[in-house]
Short mmCIF file of C-alpha atoms in Angstrom, two decimals:
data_model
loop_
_atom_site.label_atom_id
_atom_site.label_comp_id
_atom_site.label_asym_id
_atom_site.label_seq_id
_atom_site.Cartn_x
_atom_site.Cartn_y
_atom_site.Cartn_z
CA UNK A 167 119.01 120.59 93.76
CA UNK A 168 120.08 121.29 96.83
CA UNK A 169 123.97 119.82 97.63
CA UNK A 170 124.04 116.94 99.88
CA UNK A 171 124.36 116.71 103.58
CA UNK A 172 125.86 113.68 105.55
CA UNK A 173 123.70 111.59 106.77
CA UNK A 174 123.27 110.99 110.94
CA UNK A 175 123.35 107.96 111.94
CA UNK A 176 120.69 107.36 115.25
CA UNK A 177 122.08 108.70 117.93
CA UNK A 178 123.18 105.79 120.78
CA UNK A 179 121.37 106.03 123.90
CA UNK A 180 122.30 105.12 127.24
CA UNK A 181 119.87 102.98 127.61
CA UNK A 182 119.34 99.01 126.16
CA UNK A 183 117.01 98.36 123.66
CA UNK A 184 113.53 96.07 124.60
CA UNK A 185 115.38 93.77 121.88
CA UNK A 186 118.74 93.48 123.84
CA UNK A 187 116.77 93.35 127.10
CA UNK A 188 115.14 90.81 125.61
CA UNK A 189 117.82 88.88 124.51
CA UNK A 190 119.83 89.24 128.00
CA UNK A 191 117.20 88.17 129.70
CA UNK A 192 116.68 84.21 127.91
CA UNK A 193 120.80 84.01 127.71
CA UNK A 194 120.06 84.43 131.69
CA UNK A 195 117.50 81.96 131.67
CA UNK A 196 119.56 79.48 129.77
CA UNK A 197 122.57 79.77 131.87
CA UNK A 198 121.47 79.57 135.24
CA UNK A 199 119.87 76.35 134.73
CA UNK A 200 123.65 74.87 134.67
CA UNK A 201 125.17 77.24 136.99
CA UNK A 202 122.22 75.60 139.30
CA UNK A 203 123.21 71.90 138.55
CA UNK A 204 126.96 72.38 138.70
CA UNK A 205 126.99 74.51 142.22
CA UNK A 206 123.60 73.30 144.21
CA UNK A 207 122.56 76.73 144.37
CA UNK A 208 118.61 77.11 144.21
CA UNK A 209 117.89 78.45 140.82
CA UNK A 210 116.20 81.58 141.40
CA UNK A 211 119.04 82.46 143.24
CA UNK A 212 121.15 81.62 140.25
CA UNK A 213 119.08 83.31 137.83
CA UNK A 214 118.79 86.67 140.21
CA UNK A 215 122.47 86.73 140.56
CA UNK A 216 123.25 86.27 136.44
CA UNK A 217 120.55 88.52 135.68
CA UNK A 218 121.94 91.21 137.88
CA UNK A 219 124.65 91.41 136.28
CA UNK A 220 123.77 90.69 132.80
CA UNK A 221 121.90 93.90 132.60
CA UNK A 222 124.63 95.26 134.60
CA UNK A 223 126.68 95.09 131.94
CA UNK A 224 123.89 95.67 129.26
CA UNK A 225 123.35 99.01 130.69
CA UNK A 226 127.38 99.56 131.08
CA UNK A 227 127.70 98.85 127.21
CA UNK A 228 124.67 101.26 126.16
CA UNK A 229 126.22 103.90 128.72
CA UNK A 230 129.75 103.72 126.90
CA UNK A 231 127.88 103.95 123.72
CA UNK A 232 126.27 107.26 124.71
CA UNK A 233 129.42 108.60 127.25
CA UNK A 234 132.63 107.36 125.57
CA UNK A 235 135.78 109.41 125.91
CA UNK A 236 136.86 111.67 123.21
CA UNK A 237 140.00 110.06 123.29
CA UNK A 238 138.95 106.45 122.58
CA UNK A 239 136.82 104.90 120.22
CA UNK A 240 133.23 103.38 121.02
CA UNK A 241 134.02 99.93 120.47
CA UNK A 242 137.09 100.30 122.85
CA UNK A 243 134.91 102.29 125.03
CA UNK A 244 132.07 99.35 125.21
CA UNK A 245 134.23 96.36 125.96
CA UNK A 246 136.67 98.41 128.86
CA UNK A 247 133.23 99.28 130.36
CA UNK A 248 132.41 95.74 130.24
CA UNK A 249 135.23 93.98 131.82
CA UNK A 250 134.97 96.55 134.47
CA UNK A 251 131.77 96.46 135.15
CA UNK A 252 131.55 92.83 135.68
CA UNK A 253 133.72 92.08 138.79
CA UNK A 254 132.24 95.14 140.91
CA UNK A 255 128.83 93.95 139.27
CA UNK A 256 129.58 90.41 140.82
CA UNK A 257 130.57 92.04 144.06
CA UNK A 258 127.72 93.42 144.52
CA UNK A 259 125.86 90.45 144.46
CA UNK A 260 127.48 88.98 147.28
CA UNK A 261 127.14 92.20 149.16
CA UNK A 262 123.51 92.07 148.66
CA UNK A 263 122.81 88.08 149.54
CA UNK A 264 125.48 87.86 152.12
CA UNK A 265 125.41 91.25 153.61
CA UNK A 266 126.94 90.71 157.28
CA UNK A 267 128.80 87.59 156.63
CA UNK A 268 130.38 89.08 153.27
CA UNK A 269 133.86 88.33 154.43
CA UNK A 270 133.10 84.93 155.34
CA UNK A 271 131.47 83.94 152.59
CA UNK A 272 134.35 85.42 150.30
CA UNK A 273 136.99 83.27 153.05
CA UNK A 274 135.68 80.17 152.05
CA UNK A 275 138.12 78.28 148.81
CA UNK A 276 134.76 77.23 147.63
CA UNK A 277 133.14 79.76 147.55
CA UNK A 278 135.62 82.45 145.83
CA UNK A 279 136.80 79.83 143.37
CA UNK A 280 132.87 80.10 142.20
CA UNK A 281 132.74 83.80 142.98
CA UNK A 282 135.82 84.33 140.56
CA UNK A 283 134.39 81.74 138.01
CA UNK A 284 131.43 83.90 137.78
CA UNK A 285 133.68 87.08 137.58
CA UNK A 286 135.13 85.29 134.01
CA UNK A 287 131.92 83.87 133.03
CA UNK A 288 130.67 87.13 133.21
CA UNK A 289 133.77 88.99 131.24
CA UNK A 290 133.59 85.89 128.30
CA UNK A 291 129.77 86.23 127.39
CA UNK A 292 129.75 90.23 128.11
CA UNK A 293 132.34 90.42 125.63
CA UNK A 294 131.34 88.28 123.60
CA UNK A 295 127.74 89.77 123.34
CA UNK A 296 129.29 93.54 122.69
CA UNK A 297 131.52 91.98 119.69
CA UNK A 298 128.29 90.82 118.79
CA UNK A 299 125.61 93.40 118.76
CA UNK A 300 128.34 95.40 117.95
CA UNK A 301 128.67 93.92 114.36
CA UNK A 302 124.94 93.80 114.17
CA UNK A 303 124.77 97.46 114.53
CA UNK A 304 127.19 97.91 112.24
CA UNK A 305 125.70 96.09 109.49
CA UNK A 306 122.21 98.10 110.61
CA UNK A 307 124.10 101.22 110.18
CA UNK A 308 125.35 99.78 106.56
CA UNK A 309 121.79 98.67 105.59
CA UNK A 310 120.85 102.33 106.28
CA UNK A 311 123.45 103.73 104.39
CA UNK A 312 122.63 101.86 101.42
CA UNK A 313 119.24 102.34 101.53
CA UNK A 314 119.65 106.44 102.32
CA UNK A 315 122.11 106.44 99.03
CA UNK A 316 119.75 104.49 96.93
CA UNK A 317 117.00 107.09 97.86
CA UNK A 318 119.13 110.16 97.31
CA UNK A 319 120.59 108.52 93.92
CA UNK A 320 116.77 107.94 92.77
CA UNK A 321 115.65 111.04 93.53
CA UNK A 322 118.38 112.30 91.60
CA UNK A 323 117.54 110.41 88.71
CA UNK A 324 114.13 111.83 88.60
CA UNK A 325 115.28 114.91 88.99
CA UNK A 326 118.22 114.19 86.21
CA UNK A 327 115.11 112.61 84.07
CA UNK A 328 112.97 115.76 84.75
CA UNK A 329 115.27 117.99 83.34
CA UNK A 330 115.68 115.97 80.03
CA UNK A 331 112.18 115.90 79.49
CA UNK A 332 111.53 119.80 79.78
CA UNK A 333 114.26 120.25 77.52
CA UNK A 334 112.45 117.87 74.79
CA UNK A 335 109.96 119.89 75.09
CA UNK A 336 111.26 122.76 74.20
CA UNK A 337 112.95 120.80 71.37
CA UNK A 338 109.52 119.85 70.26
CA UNK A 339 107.26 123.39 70.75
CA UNK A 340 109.76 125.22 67.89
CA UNK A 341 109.63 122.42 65.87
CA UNK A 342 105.78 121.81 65.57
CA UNK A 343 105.12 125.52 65.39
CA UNK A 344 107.42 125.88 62.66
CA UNK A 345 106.27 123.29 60.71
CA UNK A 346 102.81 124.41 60.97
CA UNK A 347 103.37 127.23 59.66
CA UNK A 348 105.45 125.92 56.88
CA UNK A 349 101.95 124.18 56.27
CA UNK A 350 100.19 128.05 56.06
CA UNK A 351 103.06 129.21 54.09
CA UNK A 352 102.54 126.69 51.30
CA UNK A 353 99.04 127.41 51.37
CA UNK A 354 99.46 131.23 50.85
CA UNK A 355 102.03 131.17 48.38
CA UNK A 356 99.58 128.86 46.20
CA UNK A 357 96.99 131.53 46.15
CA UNK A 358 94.41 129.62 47.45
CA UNK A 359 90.91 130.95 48.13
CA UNK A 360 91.04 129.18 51.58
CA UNK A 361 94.15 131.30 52.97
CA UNK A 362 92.33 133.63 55.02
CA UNK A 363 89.98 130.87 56.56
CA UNK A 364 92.97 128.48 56.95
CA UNK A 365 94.74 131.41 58.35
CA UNK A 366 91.80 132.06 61.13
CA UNK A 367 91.47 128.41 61.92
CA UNK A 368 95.27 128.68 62.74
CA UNK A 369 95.02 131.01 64.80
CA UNK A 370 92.14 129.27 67.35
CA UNK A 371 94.53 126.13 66.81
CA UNK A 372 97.34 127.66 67.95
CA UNK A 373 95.44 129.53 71.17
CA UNK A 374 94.16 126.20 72.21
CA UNK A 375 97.61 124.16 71.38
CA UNK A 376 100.22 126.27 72.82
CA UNK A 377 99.05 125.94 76.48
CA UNK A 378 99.12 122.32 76.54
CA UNK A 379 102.93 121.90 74.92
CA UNK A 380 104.45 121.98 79.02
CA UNK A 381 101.44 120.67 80.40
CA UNK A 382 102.49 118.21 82.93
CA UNK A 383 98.95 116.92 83.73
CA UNK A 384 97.78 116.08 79.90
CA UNK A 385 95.34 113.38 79.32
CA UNK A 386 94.78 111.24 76.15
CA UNK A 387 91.65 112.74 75.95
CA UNK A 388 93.45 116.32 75.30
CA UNK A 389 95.47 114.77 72.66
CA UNK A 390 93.27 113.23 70.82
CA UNK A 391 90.74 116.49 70.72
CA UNK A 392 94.19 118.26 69.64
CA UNK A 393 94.79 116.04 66.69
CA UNK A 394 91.53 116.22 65.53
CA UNK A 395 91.42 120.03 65.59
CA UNK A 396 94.56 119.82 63.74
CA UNK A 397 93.46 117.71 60.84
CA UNK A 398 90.74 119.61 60.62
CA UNK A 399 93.18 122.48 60.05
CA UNK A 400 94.74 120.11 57.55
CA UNK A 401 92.05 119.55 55.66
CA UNK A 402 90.78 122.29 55.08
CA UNK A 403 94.13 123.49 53.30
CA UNK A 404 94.04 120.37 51.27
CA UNK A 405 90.10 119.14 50.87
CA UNK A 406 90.96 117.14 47.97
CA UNK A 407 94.18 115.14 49.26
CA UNK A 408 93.26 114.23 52.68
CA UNK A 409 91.00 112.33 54.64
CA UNK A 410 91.00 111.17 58.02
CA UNK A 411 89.52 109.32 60.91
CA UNK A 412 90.15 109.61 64.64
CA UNK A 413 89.04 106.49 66.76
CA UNK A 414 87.66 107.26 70.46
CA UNK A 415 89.43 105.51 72.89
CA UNK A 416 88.06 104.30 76.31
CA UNK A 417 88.82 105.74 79.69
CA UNK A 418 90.19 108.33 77.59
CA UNK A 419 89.79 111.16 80.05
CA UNK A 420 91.95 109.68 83.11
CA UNK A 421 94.81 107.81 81.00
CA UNK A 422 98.12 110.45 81.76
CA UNK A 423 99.98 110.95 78.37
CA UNK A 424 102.47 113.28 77.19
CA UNK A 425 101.23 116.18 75.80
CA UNK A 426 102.15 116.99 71.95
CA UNK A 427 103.08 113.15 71.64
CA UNK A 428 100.63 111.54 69.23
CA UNK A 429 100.08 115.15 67.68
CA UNK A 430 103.82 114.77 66.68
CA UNK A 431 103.11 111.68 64.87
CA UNK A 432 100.17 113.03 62.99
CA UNK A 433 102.14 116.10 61.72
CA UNK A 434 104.47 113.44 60.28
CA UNK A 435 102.15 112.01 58.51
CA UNK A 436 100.99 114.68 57.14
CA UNK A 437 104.24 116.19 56.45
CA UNK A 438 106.21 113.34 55.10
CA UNK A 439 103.67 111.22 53.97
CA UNK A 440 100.51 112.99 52.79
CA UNK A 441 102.39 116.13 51.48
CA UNK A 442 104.80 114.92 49.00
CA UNK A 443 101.96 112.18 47.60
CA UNK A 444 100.56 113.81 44.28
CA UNK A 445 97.19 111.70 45.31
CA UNK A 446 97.13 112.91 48.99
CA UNK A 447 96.10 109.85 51.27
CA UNK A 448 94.31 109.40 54.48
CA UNK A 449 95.39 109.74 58.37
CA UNK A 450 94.09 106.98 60.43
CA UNK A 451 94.29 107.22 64.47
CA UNK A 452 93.41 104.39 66.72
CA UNK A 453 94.48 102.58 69.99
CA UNK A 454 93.46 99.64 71.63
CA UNK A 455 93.54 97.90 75.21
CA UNK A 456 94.69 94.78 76.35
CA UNK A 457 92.03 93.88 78.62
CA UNK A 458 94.41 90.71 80.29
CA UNK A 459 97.88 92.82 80.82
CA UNK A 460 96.03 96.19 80.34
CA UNK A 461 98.40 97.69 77.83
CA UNK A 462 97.82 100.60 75.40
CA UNK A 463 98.68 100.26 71.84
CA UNK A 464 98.10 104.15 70.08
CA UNK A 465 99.03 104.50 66.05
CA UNK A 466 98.80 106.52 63.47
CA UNK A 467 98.75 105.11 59.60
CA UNK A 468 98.48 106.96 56.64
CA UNK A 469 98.40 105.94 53.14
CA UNK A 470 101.61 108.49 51.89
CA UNK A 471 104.35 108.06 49.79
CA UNK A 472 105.75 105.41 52.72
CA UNK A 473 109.37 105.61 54.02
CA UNK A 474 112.24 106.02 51.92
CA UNK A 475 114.87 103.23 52.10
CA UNK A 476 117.68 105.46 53.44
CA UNK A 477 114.70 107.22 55.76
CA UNK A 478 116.17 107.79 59.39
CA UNK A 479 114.11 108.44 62.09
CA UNK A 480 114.27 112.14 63.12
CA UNK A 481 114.04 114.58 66.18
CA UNK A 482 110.60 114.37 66.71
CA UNK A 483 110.54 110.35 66.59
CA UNK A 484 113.64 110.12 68.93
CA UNK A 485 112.64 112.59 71.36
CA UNK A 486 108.87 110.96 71.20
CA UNK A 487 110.62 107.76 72.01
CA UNK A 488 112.83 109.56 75.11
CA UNK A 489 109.73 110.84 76.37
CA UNK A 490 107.49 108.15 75.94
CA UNK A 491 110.11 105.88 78.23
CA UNK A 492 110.60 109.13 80.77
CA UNK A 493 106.61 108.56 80.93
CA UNK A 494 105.95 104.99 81.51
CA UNK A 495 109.37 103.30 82.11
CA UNK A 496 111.63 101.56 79.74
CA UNK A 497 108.81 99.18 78.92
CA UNK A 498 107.23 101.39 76.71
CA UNK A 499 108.28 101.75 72.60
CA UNK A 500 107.90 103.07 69.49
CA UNK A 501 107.37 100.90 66.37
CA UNK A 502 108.03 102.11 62.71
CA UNK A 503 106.60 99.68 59.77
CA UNK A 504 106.04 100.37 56.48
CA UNK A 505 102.23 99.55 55.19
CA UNK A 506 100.79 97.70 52.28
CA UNK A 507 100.49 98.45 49.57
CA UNK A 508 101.89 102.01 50.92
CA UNK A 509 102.74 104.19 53.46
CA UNK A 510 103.66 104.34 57.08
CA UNK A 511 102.02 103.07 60.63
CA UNK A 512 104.02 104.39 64.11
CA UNK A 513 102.82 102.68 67.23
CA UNK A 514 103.26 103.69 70.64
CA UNK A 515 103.44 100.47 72.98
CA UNK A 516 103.19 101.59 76.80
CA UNK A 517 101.37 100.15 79.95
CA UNK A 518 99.78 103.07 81.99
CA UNK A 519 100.49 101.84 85.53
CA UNK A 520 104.25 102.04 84.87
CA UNK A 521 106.33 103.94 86.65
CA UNK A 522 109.67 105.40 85.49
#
């Protein structure tokens, strides 16, 4: 994984947003209507004058934003540019509506009592909008942040999750191999006139199986054609002492599942259940859909000796169950019970469209 980097925040520009534009522009709207009634001033006069220099001071703030001083820090930087920017922003103003009789329009009490009024009016809401939008980016720049560390801490869980399911897999490969050949060992040592074929049948197994133990892409479909190729490996080392019957399951060929998974549960059976029984048994494996919340129930019954009551659950089960959550979230379970009159049913509880 590659080590983390800070993350940018957008750079300011010196330019106003179309949302603070926006916003400048009704405040304007709003206020000159009063300005209008308290002085007598026609109102589009009003509003050209206040809209002047409320983006005045809009652009001033987005400027300081962008061309602050090293020295001083950009909320500083965006209210000094402010209260400077309004007085020579309401100066110009009068310049522009007065221009020859500028000095005796300014003369006048009346007239620079209203000119200084605006001058404060101006200052109050310009500061008062940069504390504002201020916070507002702040908490923008906080949403972000949390939002950038929630995706870099999920995509390290995956990656986290990743890693712990590759290395149950290679927990499981050694242990089904080894067990299999436990299974061939047995059968050899008991001088049995089926060695050689059990032997060759192995062999193709084992060719067919040993891609699929990392495959990443494995269907049900692939499972359940590997479980019956391995009881047919089974049963042909013990003719006499096992049976078994392996249900086809619907949409079979597009549902994901995790390769060796249900194989592991067969082997159990056979292993723990079928092998120690001095009768044998039968292997059932089925699965259902539930066609209103479109959940897949998989087991695997056999008719054994049944569980032991100081039986734990071992590696294969546990890391089954890691995997089987890694796979479809921490919906999905695994459920031991004992059957009547004996042995032992697993089911795997999962709904496909979960994600992890």
């Amino acid at each position: 994984m590659p080590p983390a980097t800070s993350r940018p925040h957008t750079a300011d520009t010196a330019l106003p947003t179309r949302q603070q534009a926006l916003k400048v522009a009704v405040f304007t709207l709003l206020l000159s209507w009063p300005l209008h009634r308290l002085s007598g001033t026609p109102y589009h006069a009003v509003f050209g004058r206040i809209g002047f220099i409320g983006m005045a001071l809009l652009l001033a703030y987005a400027a300081a934003g962008r061309f602050k001083p090293h020295w001083l820090g950009i909320a500083p930087a965006r209210l000094m540019a402010v209260v400077l920017t309004a007085p020579v922003a309401a100066l110009i103003t009068v310049l522009v509506t007065q221009g020859a009789n500028f000095s005796a329009y300014l003369g006048e009490r009346q007239t620079l009592l209203g000119q200084i009024m605006m001058v404060f009016l101006s200052i109050f809401f310009g500061v008062l909008f940069s504390l504002v939008a201020m916070r507002n980016e702040r908490k923008q720049r906080e949403r972000a942040d949390r939002l950038q560390t929630q995706l870099e801490k999920d995509a390290l869980e995956r990656e986290l999750l990743d890693a712990r399911l590759r290395l149950l897999q290679k927990q499981i490969e050694p242990h089904f191999l080894f067990n299999t050949l436990a299974n061939v060992e047995a059968l050899v040592a008991a001088g049995s006139a089926n060695a050689g074929p059990v032997l060759r049948q192995l062999i193709a197994y084992l060719r067919a199986a040993m891609p699929r133990l990392g495959d990443a892409d494995a269907t049900l479909a692939t499972e359940l054609q590997l479980v019956r190729t391995y009881l047919q490996l089974m049963h042909l080392r013990m003719p006499d002492r096992l049976q078994y019957s392996v249900a086809d399951f619907p949409a079979a060929e597009t549902l994901r599942f995790p390769a060796m998974a249900l194989l592991t549960l067969v082997e159990n059976a056979v292993r723990h259940g079928i092998d120690p029984s001095m009768d044998g048994g039968s292997i059932e494996v089925g699965g259902s859909r539930d066609p209103d919340s479109g959940r897949v129930t998989l087991w695997v019954a056999d008719t054994g000796i049944g569980m032991a009551e100081t039986a734990q659950p071992g590696t294969g089960l546990s890391n089954l169950r890691t995997r089987l959550q890694g796979c479809y979230g921490a919906g999905a379970r695994l459920d031991l019970h004992e059957a009547t009159p004996r042995g032992v049913r697993v089911e795997l509880h999962f709904d496909p469209g979960a994600k992890p």
